[in-house]
CSV table of C-alpha atoms in Angstrom, one decimal:
chain,number,residue,atom,x,y,z
A,1,ASP,CA,7.9,12.3,15.1
A,2,ALA,CA,9.4,7.8,15.3
A,3,MET,CA,10.6,7.5,12.1
A,4,VAL,CA,13.3,6.0,9.7
A,5,ILE,CA,15.9,8.5,8.8
A,6,GLN,CA,17.8,8.1,5.5
A,7,ASN,CA,21.2,10.1,4.8
A,8,PRO,CA,22.3,11.3,2.5
A,9,ARG,CA,19.4,11.7,0.1
A,10,TYR,CA,21.3,11.8,-2.9
A,11,GLN,CA,24.8,10.0,-3.1
A,12,VAL,CA,27.1,10.4,-6.7
A,13,THR,CA,30.2,8.0,-6.6
A,14,GLN,CA,33.0,7.0,-8.9
A,15,PHE,CA,32.7,3.5,-10.8
A,16,GLY,CA,34.8,1.3,-8.4
A,17,LYS,CA,34.9,3.6,-5.4
A,18,PRO,CA,33.3,1.6,-2.7
A,19,VAL,CA,30.3,3.7,-0.9
A,20,THR,CA,28.4,3.8,2.2
A,21,LEU,CA,24.4,4.5,2.9
A,22,SER,CA,23.3,4.7,6.1
A,23,CYS,CA,19.9,4.3,8.1
A,24,SER,CA,18.5,5.6,11.2
A,25,GLN,CA,15.3,5.0,13.1
A,26,THR,CA,13.6,6.3,16.6
A,27,LEU,CA,10.6,3.6,16.1
A,28,ASN,CA,13.0,0.6,18.3
A,29,HIS,CA,11.3,-1.9,15.9
A,30,ASN,CA,13.8,-5.4,15.3
A,31,VAL,CA,13.8,-5.8,12.2
A,32,MET,CA,16.1,-3.4,9.4
A,33,TYR,CA,15.7,-3.9,5.8
A,34,TRP,CA,17.5,-2.7,2.5
A,35,TYR,CA,15.7,-2.2,-0.9
A,36,GLN,CA,16.6,-1.8,-3.4
A,37,GLN,CA,14.8,0.0,-6.4
A,38,LYS,CA,15.2,1.4,-10.2
A,39,SER,CA,13.2,3.3,-12.2
A,40,SER,CA,9.8,1.9,-12.6
A,41,GLN,CA,9.9,-1.5,-11.0
A,42,ALA,CA,9.0,-2.2,-7.7
A,43,PRO,CA,11.7,-2.4,-4.3
A,44,LYS,CA,13.6,-5.6,-4.4
A,45,LEU,CA,14.7,-6.8,-1.1
A,46,LEU,CA,18.6,-7.3,-0.9
A,47,PHE,CA,18.6,-7.8,2.9
A,48,HIS,CA,17.7,-8.1,6.4
A,49,TYR,CA,18.6,-7.7,10.0
A,50,TYR,CA,16.1,-9.9,12.5
A,51,ASP,CA,17.8,-8.3,15.9
A,52,LYS,CA,21.4,-9.1,15.2
A,53,ASP,CA,21.0,-11.8,12.5
A,54,PHE,CA,21.5,-11.6,9.5
A,55,ASN,CA,19.3,-12.9,6.5
A,56,ASN,CA,20.7,-12.0,2.8
A,57,GLU,CA,18.8,-12.9,-0.5
A,58,ALA,CA,19.6,-15.9,-2.9
A,59,ASP,CA,20.1,-13.1,-5.5
A,60,THR,CA,21.6,-10.6,-3.8
A,61,PRO,CA,25.4,-9.8,-5.4
A,62,ASP,CA,28.4,-10.2,-2.4
A,63,ASN,CA,28.9,-6.4,-4.0
A,64,PHE,CA,26.9,-5.7,-1.3
A,65,GLN,CA,26.8,-5.7,2.8
A,66,SER,CA,25.6,-4.2,5.5
A,67,ARG,CA,26.4,-3.6,9.0
A,68,ARG,CA,23.9,-3.5,12.0
A,69,PRO,CA,25.8,-2.0,14.8
A,70,ASN,CA,23.2,-1.3,17.4
A,71,THR,CA,19.2,-1.3,17.2
A,72,SER,CA,18.9,2.1,15.6
A,73,PHE,CA,21.6,2.0,12.6
A,74,CYS,CA,22.1,-0.3,9.4
A,75,PHE,CA,24.5,0.7,7.0
A,76,LEU,CA,24.6,-0.6,2.9
A,77,ASP,CA,27.7,-1.0,1.8
A,78,ILE,CA,28.5,-1.4,-1.9
A,79,ARG,CA,32.6,-2.8,-2.2
A,80,SER,CA,32.6,-1.7,-5.9
A,81,PRO,CA,29.9,-0.3,-7.6
A,82,GLY,CA,29.2,-0.3,-10.9
A,83,LEU,CA,26.6,1.3,-13.5
A,84,GLY,CA,24.2,-1.1,-13.0
A,85,ASP,CA,24.2,0.1,-9.1
A,86,ALA,CA,22.5,3.0,-10.1
A,87,ALA,CA,19.5,3.3,-8.1
A,88,MET,CA,17.5,4.3,-5.1
A,89,TYR,CA,17.6,2.1,-1.8
A,90,LEU,CA,15.1,2.0,0.5
A,91,CYS,CA,15.9,1.5,4.3
A,92,ALA,CA,12.8,0.0,6.3
A,93,THR,CA,12.0,-1.5,9.5
A,94,SER,CA,9.5,-3.5,11.1
A,95,GLN,CA,8.5,-5.0,14.8
A,96,ASN,CA,8.6,-8.7,14.0
A,97,GLY,CA,7.6,-8.0,10.2
A,98,ARG,CA,3.6,-7.8,11.8
A,99,GLY,CA,0.8,-5.8,11.8
A,100,SER,CA,1.2,-1.9,10.3
A,101,GLY,CA,4.2,-1.2,11.2
A,102,TYR,CA,6.5,-1.4,8.4
A,103,THR,CA,8.2,2.2,7.7
A,104,PHE,CA,10.0,3.2,4.9
A,105,GLY,CA,12.8,6.1,4.8
A,106,SER,CA,12.7,8.5,2.0
A,107,GLY,CA,15.7,6.5,0.6
A,108,THR,CA,18.5,7.8,-1.1
A,109,ARG,CA,19.4,8.2,-4.8
A,110,LEU,CA,22.9,6.3,-5.5
A,111,THR,CA,24.6,7.4,-8.8
A,112,VAL,CA,27.8,6.1,-10.6
A,113,VAL,CA,29.4,8.0,-12.6
B,1,ASP,CA,5.4,-17.4,-2.9
B,2,ALA,CA,2.2,-15.4,-3.9
B,3,LYS,CA,1.7,-13.1,-6.7
B,4,THR,CA,-0.3,-9.9,-7.6
B,5,THR,CA,-1.0,-8.9,-10.6
B,6,GLN,CA,-1.8,-5.2,-10.8
B,7,PRO,CA,-3.1,-2.7,-13.9
B,8,PRO,CA,-0.3,-1.0,-14.8
B,9,SER,CA,-2.0,2.3,-14.6
B,10,MET,CA,-5.6,4.2,-14.3
B,11,ASP,CA,-6.7,7.5,-14.7
B,12,CYS,CA,-9.4,8.9,-12.0
B,13,ALA,CA,-11.1,12.3,-12.0
B,14,GLU,CA,-11.3,14.5,-8.7
B,15,GLY,CA,-13.4,14.1,-5.9
B,16,ARG,CA,-14.9,10.6,-7.3
B,17,ALA,CA,-13.7,7.3,-6.2
B,18,ALA,CA,-10.5,5.7,-7.1
B,19,ASN,CA,-11.1,1.9,-7.3
B,20,LEU,CA,-7.7,0.6,-7.4
B,21,PRO,CA,-7.7,-3.8,-8.0
B,22,CYS,CA,-5.5,-6.8,-7.5
B,23,ASN,CA,-5.7,-10.5,-8.4
B,24,HIS,CA,-3.5,-12.1,-5.6
B,25,SER,CA,-5.3,-15.9,-6.6
B,26,THR,CA,-2.3,-18.2,-5.4
B,27,ILE,CA,-2.4,-16.4,-1.5
B,28,SER,CA,-2.8,-18.5,1.4
B,29,GLY,CA,-4.8,-18.9,4.1
B,30,ASN,CA,-2.7,-16.5,6.7
B,31,GLU,CA,-1.5,-14.1,4.5
B,32,TYR,CA,-2.3,-10.7,4.3
B,33,VAL,CA,-2.7,-8.4,1.6
B,34,TYR,CA,-0.6,-4.9,2.0
B,35,TRP,CA,-1.2,-1.8,0.2
B,36,TYR,CA,1.4,1.1,-0.2
B,37,ARG,CA,2.0,4.2,-2.3
B,38,GLN,CA,5.2,5.7,-3.8
B,39,ILE,CA,4.4,9.4,-4.4
B,40,HIS,CA,7.2,10.6,-7.0
B,41,SER,CA,11.3,9.8,-5.5
B,42,GLN,CA,9.6,9.2,-2.1
B,43,GLY,CA,9.9,6.7,-0.1
B,44,PRO,CA,7.3,4.1,-0.4
B,45,GLN,CA,3.9,4.7,2.2
B,46,TYR,CA,1.6,2.3,4.4
B,47,ILE,CA,-1.9,2.9,3.3
B,48,ILE,CA,-3.8,-0.2,5.1
B,49,HIS,CA,-3.6,-4.0,5.6
B,50,GLY,CA,-6.2,-7.1,5.6
B,51,LEU,CA,-6.4,-10.6,6.2
B,52,LYS,CA,-10.5,-11.5,5.4
B,53,ASN,CA,-12.5,-9.1,6.9
B,54,ASN,CA,-12.8,-5.4,5.1
B,55,GLU,CA,-11.1,-2.7,6.3
B,56,THR,CA,-11.3,0.8,6.8
B,57,ASN,CA,-9.0,3.3,8.1
B,58,GLU,CA,-9.0,7.0,7.5
B,59,MET,CA,-6.8,7.3,4.2
B,60,ALA,CA,-8.5,4.6,3.1
B,61,SER,CA,-10.8,1.1,2.4
B,62,LEU,CA,-9.9,-2.4,1.5
B,63,ILE,CA,-12.1,-5.0,0.8
B,64,ILE,CA,-11.0,-8.8,0.4
B,65,THR,CA,-13.6,-11.1,-2.3
B,66,GLU,CA,-14.7,-14.1,-0.1
B,67,ASP,CA,-12.2,-16.4,-1.6
B,68,ARG,CA,-9.2,-14.0,-0.7
B,69,LYS,CA,-8.5,-14.4,-4.4
B,70,SER,CA,-8.3,-10.9,-5.3
B,71,SER,CA,-8.9,-6.6,-3.7
B,72,THR,CA,-9.8,-3.5,-4.3
B,73,LEU,CA,-8.2,-0.8,-2.3
B,74,ILE,CA,-11.0,1.9,-2.5
B,75,LEU,CA,-9.9,5.9,-2.0
B,76,PRO,CA,-13.3,7.3,-1.1
B,77,HIS,CA,-12.7,10.9,-2.9
B,78,ALA,CA,-9.4,11.5,-4.5
B,79,THR,CA,-7.1,14.7,-4.0
B,80,LEU,CA,-4.5,15.6,-7.0
B,81,ARG,CA,-2.0,14.4,-4.0
B,82,ASP,CA,-3.5,10.9,-4.5
B,83,THR,CA,-1.4,10.8,-7.4
B,84,ALA,CA,1.3,8.5,-7.1
B,85,VAL,CA,2.4,4.3,-7.6
B,86,TYR,CA,0.1,2.3,-5.8
B,87,TYR,CA,1.8,-1.0,-4.9
B,88,CYS,CA,-0.7,-4.3,-3.5
B,89,ILE,CA,1.8,-6.6,-1.5
B,90,VAL,CA,1.4,-10.3,0.0
B,91,ARG,CA,3.2,-10.4,3.4
B,92,VAL,CA,4.1,-14.8,3.1
B,93,ALA,CA,6.2,-15.9,6.1
B,94,ARG,CA,9.4,-16.8,5.6
B,95,ASP,CA,11.9,-18.4,8.4
B,96,SER,CA,11.5,-16.8,11.4
B,97,ASN,CA,9.7,-13.4,10.0
B,98,TYR,CA,7.8,-12.5,6.9
B,99,GLN,CA,8.5,-11.3,3.6
B,100,LEU,CA,6.8,-8.8,1.3
B,101,ILE,CA,5.5,-10.0,-1.9
B,102,TRP,CA,5.6,-6.9,-4.0
B,103,GLY,CA,3.0,-6.3,-6.9
B,104,ALA,CA,4.8,-4.4,-10.0
B,105,GLY,CA,1.8,-1.5,-8.8
B,106,THR,CA,-0.8,1.1,-10.4
B,107,LYS,CA,0.4,4.0,-11.7
B,108,LEU,CA,-2.6,6.5,-10.4
B,109,ILE,CA,-3.5,10.3,-11.8
B,110,ILE,CA,-5.6,11.7,-10.8
B,111,LYS,CA,-7.8,14.6,-12.9
B,112,PRO,CA,-8.5,17.4,-12.0
């Protein structure tokens, strides 16, 4: 089945140590999103790629970066994780942001120690 | 951007219809209403979406008021597996793309 896959499912990193989360898709969607979700809150959009164009949300900290080397893969880099960055990170895809096709991965739960 | 307002929690008996309300009084004419749900520790799952007409699929029905200021998601025969947080979302146009504006969600608990 076509899907959005996030690896790893759980990630533990040390305070200040760079960490990368990955997302891949088999849907061939042109838009890929990264969301941050903290406990009991709705997902918060960090940034998205529309094709190769990177779109950052105004309130996304500089500590968060992203790469999309090709249509299928997208990475979230946290340069210096702080305790406040512990959260679930969700990857999603869509085709031009339309229709029913916002598909989410299962998420990566990040713990910072 | 349009915002949505949802009750924080609701209970429903198993086998009954679950009706989840959402207010989106500032929605614009071309902005769609989406519903997603999130079962604990999983990614959000698409349920249904609509613009102004009522919609039905195999999972649920979406009833949108004529003035589009509110909507109701209906799960016709709730089961224990429908226990989840349900998000009412408005999709807004932004630059050359669209953005989902999420509500705070309703935690729906289905009771046996």
